[in-house]
Coordinates of C-alpha atoms and ligand atoms in Angstrom, one line a residue:
M19 CA 21.8 -54.6 -26.0
Y20 CA 19.7 -51.2 -25.4
P21 CA 17.0 -51.5 -28.2
L22 CA 16.1 -48.1 -28.4
P23 CA 15.1 -45.9 -31.7
P24 CA 18.2 -44.2 -33.2
R25 CA 18.2 -40.3 -31.5
S26 CA 15.9 -41.2 -28.9
V27 CA 17.5 -40.2 -25.8
A28 CA 18.7 -36.7 -25.6
I29 CA 21.8 -36.1 -23.5
V30 CA 22.3 -32.2 -23.2
L31 CA 25.3 -31.0 -21.8
G32 CA 27.9 -27.9 -22.1
T33 CA 31.1 -28.9 -20.3
R34 CA 34.4 -30.7 -20.0
P35 CA 33.0 -32.5 -16.7
E36 CA 29.6 -33.7 -18.5
L37 CA 31.6 -34.9 -21.6
V38 CA 33.9 -36.8 -19.3
K39 CA 31.2 -38.3 -17.2
L40 CA 28.5 -39.2 -20.0
T41 CA 31.6 -41.1 -22.2
D42 CA 30.1 -44.4 -21.2
L43 CA 26.2 -44.1 -21.1
V44 CA 26.9 -42.6 -24.1
R45 CA 29.0 -45.5 -25.8
L46 CA 26.5 -47.8 -23.8
L47 CA 23.2 -46.2 -25.8
G48 CA 25.0 -46.7 -29.1
P49 CA 22.6 -44.7 -31.9
A50 CA 19.9 -44.0 -29.4
A51 CA 21.8 -41.4 -27.7
H52 CA 21.1 -37.4 -29.5
L53 CA 24.3 -35.6 -27.8
V54 CA 23.1 -31.5 -28.0
H55 CA 25.8 -29.3 -27.0
T56 CA 25.1 -26.3 -25.6
G57 CA 28.1 -24.5 -26.1
Q58 CA 29.0 -23.1 -22.7
H59 CA 32.2 -24.5 -22.6
Y60 CA 32.8 -22.6 -26.2
D61 CA 36.8 -23.4 -26.4
D62 CA 38.4 -26.3 -27.9
E63 CA 40.7 -26.8 -25.1
L64 CA 37.5 -27.3 -23.2
S65 CA 35.7 -29.1 -25.4
G66 CA 36.2 -29.8 -29.0
R67 CA 39.4 -31.7 -28.1
F68 CA 37.4 -33.8 -25.8
L69 CA 34.7 -34.9 -27.8
T70 CA 37.2 -36.3 -30.2
E71 CA 39.3 -38.0 -27.4
L72 CA 36.6 -39.7 -25.9
G73 CA 35.0 -40.7 -28.8
L74 CA 32.1 -38.8 -29.1
P75 CA 29.6 -38.8 -31.9
E76 CA 29.0 -35.4 -33.6
P77 CA 27.0 -33.5 -31.3
T78 CA 23.9 -30.9 -32.5
F79 CA 25.3 -27.5 -31.2
L80 CA 23.3 -24.7 -30.2
T81 CA 24.3 -20.7 -30.5
G82 CA 24.7 -18.0 -28.7
V83 CA 25.1 -19.2 -25.0
G84 CA 29.1 -19.7 -24.3
G85 CA 30.7 -16.5 -22.6
Q86 CA 26.9 -15.2 -21.6
S87 CA 26.0 -14.2 -18.6
R88 CA 24.4 -17.5 -16.5
A89 CA 20.4 -16.1 -17.1
V90 CA 21.5 -15.7 -20.9
Q91 CA 23.3 -19.2 -20.6
I92 CA 20.1 -20.7 -19.4
S93 CA 17.4 -19.0 -21.4
A94 CA 19.0 -18.9 -24.9
A95 CA 19.7 -22.7 -24.2
L96 CA 16.4 -23.3 -23.0
A97 CA 14.8 -21.7 -26.0
Q98 CA 16.7 -23.8 -28.3
L99 CA 16.4 -27.0 -26.4
D100 CA 12.4 -26.6 -26.8
G101 CA 12.7 -25.6 -30.8
L102 CA 14.6 -28.9 -30.9
F103 CA 12.4 -31.2 -28.5
A104 CA 9.1 -30.1 -30.8
A105 CA 10.7 -30.8 -34.0
E106 CA 12.4 -34.3 -33.0
P107 CA 10.7 -35.4 -29.4
P108 CA 13.6 -37.5 -27.3
L109 CA 11.6 -40.9 -25.4
A110 CA 14.0 -39.2 -22.4
V111 CA 16.3 -36.3 -21.7
V112 CA 19.2 -37.1 -19.8
V113 CA 21.6 -34.4 -17.8
Q114 CA 24.5 -34.6 -15.5
G115 CA 26.2 -32.5 -12.5
D116 CA 25.1 -28.8 -12.0
T117 CA 25.7 -27.0 -15.1
N118 CA 23.8 -23.9 -16.9
A119 CA 23.4 -26.2 -19.6
A120 CA 22.0 -29.3 -17.2
L121 CA 19.5 -27.1 -15.6
A122 CA 18.4 -25.7 -19.2
G123 CA 17.9 -29.1 -20.7
A124 CA 15.9 -30.2 -17.3
L125 CA 13.7 -26.9 -17.8
A126 CA 13.5 -28.0 -21.4
A127 CA 12.5 -31.7 -20.8
N128 CA 9.9 -30.5 -18.2
A129 CA 8.1 -28.1 -19.9
R130 CA 7.6 -30.8 -22.8
G131 CA 6.4 -33.1 -20.1
I132 CA 9.4 -35.4 -21.4
P133 CA 10.8 -38.1 -18.6
L134 CA 14.2 -36.3 -17.2
L135 CA 17.0 -38.4 -15.9
H136 CA 19.5 -36.9 -13.9
V137 CA 23.2 -38.5 -13.3
E138 CA 24.9 -37.3 -10.4
A139 CA 21.9 -36.5 -8.1
G140 CA 21.7 -35.6 -4.7
L141 CA 24.8 -33.6 -4.1
R142 CA 24.7 -30.7 -2.1
S143 CA 27.4 -28.0 -0.9
H144 CA 24.9 -26.1 1.3
D145 CA 26.5 -22.9 0.1
R146 CA 24.1 -20.7 -1.6
D147 CA 27.1 -18.5 -2.8
M148 CA 27.3 -21.2 -5.3
P149 CA 25.1 -21.0 -8.9
E150 CA 25.8 -24.9 -9.2
E151 CA 23.9 -25.2 -5.9
H152 CA 21.1 -23.8 -6.8
N153 CA 21.2 -25.8 -10.2
R154 CA 21.2 -29.0 -8.6
V155 CA 18.6 -28.2 -6.5
L156 CA 16.2 -27.2 -9.2
I157 CA 17.3 -30.1 -11.4
D158 CA 16.5 -32.8 -8.7
H159 CA 13.5 -31.4 -7.6
I160 CA 11.7 -31.7 -11.3
S161 CA 13.4 -34.9 -12.3
D162 CA 11.4 -38.1 -13.0
V163 CA 14.6 -40.0 -12.2
L164 CA 17.1 -39.2 -9.8
C165 CA 20.6 -41.7 -10.6
A166 CA 22.4 -41.0 -6.9
A167 CA 25.9 -41.7 -6.7
T168 CA 25.7 -42.8 -3.1
E169 CA 23.5 -43.6 0.0
D170 CA 24.4 -40.5 1.5
N171 CA 22.9 -38.8 -2.0
R172 CA 20.0 -40.7 -1.9
A173 CA 19.5 -39.9 2.0
G174 CA 20.0 -36.3 1.3
L175 CA 17.1 -36.4 -1.1
L176 CA 14.5 -38.1 1.1
A177 CA 15.6 -35.7 3.7
E178 CA 14.3 -33.4 1.1
G179 CA 11.0 -34.7 0.4
V180 CA 12.1 -36.5 -2.6
D181 CA 10.2 -39.5 -3.2
D182 CA 12.4 -42.4 -2.7
A183 CA 10.6 -44.3 -5.9
R184 CA 12.0 -41.7 -8.1
I185 CA 15.5 -42.1 -6.9
A186 CA 18.3 -44.8 -7.4
V187 CA 21.8 -45.4 -6.4
T188 CA 23.7 -46.1 -9.6
G189 CA 27.2 -45.0 -8.1
N190 CA 29.2 -42.3 -10.1
T191 CA 29.8 -42.6 -13.7
V192 CA 33.8 -41.4 -12.9
V193 CA 34.5 -44.3 -11.8
E194 CA 34.4 -46.1 -15.2
A195 CA 35.5 -42.7 -17.2
V196 CA 38.9 -43.0 -15.4
R197 CA 38.9 -47.1 -15.7
N198 CA 38.4 -46.3 -19.3
Q199 CA 40.3 -43.4 -20.1
L200 CA 43.7 -43.6 -18.1
P201 CA 46.4 -44.8 -20.1
D202 CA 48.4 -48.0 -19.4
A203 CA 51.7 -48.4 -17.7
D204 CA 53.7 -47.5 -20.8
R205 CA 52.2 -44.8 -22.0
R206 CA 52.1 -43.3 -18.8
A207 CA 55.7 -43.8 -18.3
A208 CA 56.3 -42.5 -21.9
L209 CA 54.0 -39.2 -20.9
L210 CA 56.1 -38.3 -17.5
D211 CA 59.5 -39.0 -19.8
R212 CA 57.9 -36.4 -22.2
Y213 CA 57.5 -34.3 -19.1
G214 CA 60.9 -34.7 -17.6
L215 CA 59.1 -35.9 -14.5
T216 CA 59.4 -38.8 -12.0
A217 CA 56.3 -40.9 -10.3
D218 CA 55.3 -39.6 -7.2
G219 CA 58.0 -36.3 -7.6
Y220 CA 55.6 -33.9 -8.3
V221 CA 52.8 -32.0 -7.4
L222 CA 49.7 -31.3 -10.2
A223 CA 47.6 -28.4 -9.5
T224 CA 44.0 -26.9 -11.1
V225 CA 42.1 -23.6 -10.3
H226 CA 38.9 -22.5 -11.9
R227 CA 36.0 -21.9 -9.3
P228 CA 34.7 -18.5 -9.6
E229 CA 35.2 -18.0 -5.5
N230 CA 38.8 -18.2 -6.6
T231 CA 39.3 -16.8 -9.7
D232 CA 36.9 -13.4 -9.3
S233 CA 39.0 -12.5 -6.1
P234 CA 42.0 -11.5 -6.6
E235 CA 42.7 -12.1 -2.8
A236 CA 42.4 -15.9 -2.9
L237 CA 43.9 -16.0 -6.1
R238 CA 47.3 -14.7 -4.8
A239 CA 47.0 -16.8 -2.2
I240 CA 46.7 -19.7 -3.9
L241 CA 49.5 -19.1 -6.5
T242 CA 51.9 -18.0 -3.6
E243 CA 51.0 -21.6 -1.4
L244 CA 51.7 -23.4 -4.7
G245 CA 54.6 -21.4 -5.4
A246 CA 55.8 -22.1 -2.1
L247 CA 55.3 -25.6 -2.6
A248 CA 57.9 -25.7 -5.8
T249 CA 61.6 -27.1 -5.5
P250 CA 63.6 -28.0 -8.2
G251 CA 63.4 -31.4 -7.5
R252 CA 59.4 -31.2 -7.1
P253 CA 57.7 -29.4 -9.7
V254 CA 54.3 -27.6 -9.0
L255 CA 52.4 -28.4 -12.6
L256 CA 49.4 -25.8 -13.5
P257 CA 47.2 -27.1 -16.3
L258 CA 45.3 -23.8 -16.4
H259 CA 42.0 -23.0 -17.0
P260 CA 41.2 -20.4 -19.6
R261 CA 39.1 -18.1 -17.2
T262 CA 41.8 -18.3 -14.9
R263 CA 44.6 -17.4 -17.1
A264 CA 42.6 -14.4 -17.9
R265 CA 41.8 -13.4 -14.3
I266 CA 45.4 -13.7 -13.4
E267 CA 46.5 -11.2 -15.8
A268 CA 43.3 -9.0 -15.2
A269 CA 44.6 -8.6 -11.3
R270 CA 48.4 -8.6 -12.4
L271 CA 49.3 -11.8 -10.9
T272 CA 51.3 -13.0 -13.8
H273 CA 54.4 -13.1 -11.7
L274 CA 53.3 -15.7 -9.3
L275 CA 53.0 -18.0 -12.0
A276 CA 57.4 -17.9 -12.4
P277 CA 57.8 -21.1 -9.8
L278 CA 55.0 -23.2 -11.2
T279 CA 55.2 -25.3 -14.3
V280 CA 52.5 -23.8 -16.2
S281 CA 50.7 -25.2 -19.4
A282 CA 47.2 -25.1 -21.1
P283 CA 44.5 -27.6 -20.4
V284 CA 45.7 -31.2 -20.8
G285 CA 43.2 -34.1 -22.3
Y286 CA 41.7 -36.0 -20.4
G287 CA 44.0 -39.2 -21.1
E288 CA 46.7 -37.0 -20.1
F289 CA 45.1 -35.4 -17.2
L290 CA 44.7 -38.5 -15.5
A291 CA 48.2 -40.2 -16.3
L292 CA 50.0 -37.0 -14.5
A293 CA 47.1 -37.4 -11.7
R294 CA 47.8 -41.1 -11.4
H295 CA 51.6 -40.5 -10.3
A296 CA 51.4 -37.3 -8.6
A297 CA 52.5 -37.1 -5.0
L298 CA 49.8 -34.7 -4.4
L299 CA 47.0 -32.9 -6.2
V300 CA 45.4 -29.7 -5.3
S301 CA 42.5 -28.4 -6.9
D302 CA 39.1 -26.7 -6.7
S303 CA 37.3 -28.7 -9.2
G304 CA 34.3 -31.4 -8.2
G305 CA 35.5 -34.1 -10.5
I306 CA 39.0 -34.3 -9.3
Q307 CA 37.5 -35.1 -5.7
E308 CA 36.3 -37.7 -7.5
E309 CA 39.2 -38.6 -9.4
C310 CA 41.7 -38.6 -7.0
T311 CA 39.7 -41.6 -4.6
V312 CA 40.0 -44.1 -7.8
L313 CA 43.5 -43.1 -9.0
G314 CA 44.0 -43.5 -4.8
R315 CA 46.2 -40.1 -4.8
P316 CA 45.8 -37.8 -1.8
L317 CA 44.4 -34.5 -2.8
V318 CA 43.8 -31.0 -1.0
V319 CA 40.9 -29.2 -1.8
V320 CA 41.2 -25.1 -1.7
R321 CA 37.4 -24.4 -1.5
R322 CA 35.1 -23.1 1.3
S323 CA 32.6 -26.0 1.2
T324 CA 32.2 -29.3 -0.9
E325 CA 29.3 -31.5 -2.4
R326 CA 31.4 -34.7 -1.8
P327 CA 32.0 -35.6 2.0
E328 CA 32.6 -38.9 0.8
A329 CA 36.1 -37.8 -0.5
M330 CA 37.0 -36.3 2.8
G331 CA 39.0 -37.8 5.4
D332 CA 41.0 -40.7 3.5
F333 CA 41.7 -38.7 0.0
A334 CA 41.4 -35.3 0.5
E335 CA 41.1 -32.3 2.8
L336 CA 39.2 -29.2 2.8
V337 CA 40.8 -25.5 3.2
E338 CA 40.5 -21.9 2.2
P339 CA 42.6 -20.3 -0.2
G340 CA 45.7 -19.3 2.6
P341 CA 48.3 -20.9 4.2
G342 CA 46.2 -23.9 5.1
I343 CA 46.8 -25.3 1.6
G344 CA 50.7 -25.5 2.2
R345 CA 50.2 -26.9 5.7
A346 CA 47.9 -29.4 4.3
A347 CA 50.0 -30.1 1.3
R348 CA 53.0 -30.7 3.6
R349 CA 51.4 -33.1 5.8
R350 CA 49.9 -35.1 2.9
L351 CA 53.7 -34.8 1.1
A352 CA 55.4 -36.3 4.3
E353 CA 53.2 -39.5 4.3
G354 CA 55.2 -40.7 1.4
A355 CA 55.3 -43.8 -0.4
E356 CA 53.5 -45.2 3.0
G357 CA 50.5 -43.1 3.1
L358 CA 49.7 -43.0 -1.2
D359 CA 50.2 -47.3 -0.6
R360 CA 47.6 -46.9 1.8
L361 CA 45.3 -44.9 -0.4
A362 CA 45.9 -47.4 -3.1
A363 CA 44.5 -49.9 -1.2
L364 CA 41.0 -48.2 -0.3
P365 CA 37.8 -48.4 -2.7
S366 CA 36.3 -45.6 -4.5
P367 CA 33.5 -44.3 -2.1
F368 CA 31.8 -43.7 -5.3
G369 CA 30.7 -46.8 -6.8
D370 CA 31.6 -50.4 -8.7
G371 CA 32.4 -49.0 -12.2
L372 CA 29.2 -50.1 -13.4
A373 CA 27.2 -47.1 -12.8
S374 CA 26.5 -46.4 -17.0
E375 CA 25.4 -49.7 -17.3
R376 CA 22.7 -49.3 -14.9
I377 CA 21.7 -45.9 -15.9
A378 CA 21.1 -47.1 -19.4
G379 CA 19.2 -49.9 -18.4
L380 CA 17.0 -47.5 -16.8
L381 CA 16.8 -45.1 -19.9
T382 CA 15.6 -48.5 -21.4
A383 CA 12.7 -49.4 -19.0
I384 CA 11.8 -45.6 -19.8
G385 CA 11.9 -45.7 -23.2
A386 CA 10.0 -48.9 -23.5
R387 CA 7.3 -47.6 -21.1
E388 CA 6.8 -44.4 -23.4
Q389 CA 6.8 -46.4 -26.3
L390 CA 3.8 -48.5 -25.4
T391 CA 2.1 -45.5 -24.0
A392 CA 2.5 -43.6 -27.2
A393 CA 1.1 -47.1 -28.8
A394 CA -1.9 -47.1 -26.9
Ligands
UDP17 N1 40.6 -32.2 -16.5 C1 41.3 -32.5 -17.8 N2 42.3 -31.3 -17.9 C2 42.9 -30.6 -17.3 C3 41.9 -30.3 -16.0 C4 41.2 -31.3 -15.8 O1 40.9 -33.2 -18.2 O2 43.9 -29.7 -17.9 C5 39.3 -33.1 -16.1 C6 39.2 -33.0 -14.7 O3 39.9 -34.6 -14.5 C7 37.9 -33.6 -14.2 C8 37.5 -32.1 -15.4 O4 38.4 -32.1 -16.3 O5 37.4 -34.9 -14.8 C9 37.2 -31.3 -14.1 O6 36.1 -30.2 -14.5 P1 36.7 -28.7 -14.2 O7 37.5 -29.0 -13.5 O8 36.3 -28.0 -14.9 O9 35.2 -29.2 -13.5 P2 34.1 -29.7 -12.2 O10 34.9 -31.0 -11.9 O11 34.8 -28.4 -11.2 O12 32.6 -29.6 -12.3

């Protein structure tokens, strides 16, 4: 369907959300996709298991990146990518989102004059304390093709002076990721049974952003609020990110986990199934702000800012760590079945499930143009 030579599109990634959001594109590209994993997320819980679960091909792995400072993550990956692109020049490079892996991939493509396509372009939190904000601004301004998820993302890019000809509004690939990876109703029911959960009868939470985990006060406030939401009839599930677990132990806050149902991070399908039937989600994740709109579940976002305003209002609301979490959560929970039915009937503002197909089409056009130029 997409006649690109084998391994001609380098897809540079390094974290869980990138694996999730690029799976459908990789599948559509087939043998043309060459996955390059920087190792930014190096634990099996956040990466290895996801590669297998999502059916992704074996990537080329870079070394010496995971667990390093931001500058070393970027520079170590950049040096290795440059060697890789010199040895095996791709027709195009794809990066997704705002990670250090994505910035390294973008810089490596730019340095070698290889066309660069950015999936999920144009997001802005306007919070300059977030490294991700700097990553996404830098990536957008050197990208050749910017795949904006929404018209608002496109408008933001135009306001920054990006040429309209470089922007394509494709939708966000998360919509098809959720649709394709959500287990069917029978498997979801079996999963809830295994967890001893009732549909609409529990809260699902995740916390991993540095602004929440690096501050013991914020971490204490979040865990205290989550603990207060848990009742014998309404458990609060917390699949714990390794970074958060380490920070909780370092801040001596382990006792605050007692009222919560804590587990290791779960696989993507399992997470979606749990999210699909949660009465409420509480999270600081970027991806979950999008996923909640496809699953039709309410979300309390524990952050100072968001780069996804499209989700706010109907589906989600933004609160800072503190008593606002409990207030927002109780208000949402009080809406009950009526509130859940209302959300289920709303379309996702992030797209129609065809973003990956549009992006594959754009890559085919770039590939054809590059091959013609090379032949001339
Ligand atoms: N996720 C998962 N298992 C978990 C927790 C989250 O599969 O135990 C998924 C979640 O559905 C989302 C992604 O991981 O797609 C979010 O990753 P993360 O929160 O690390 O990054 P962010 O979205 O904030 O960039």
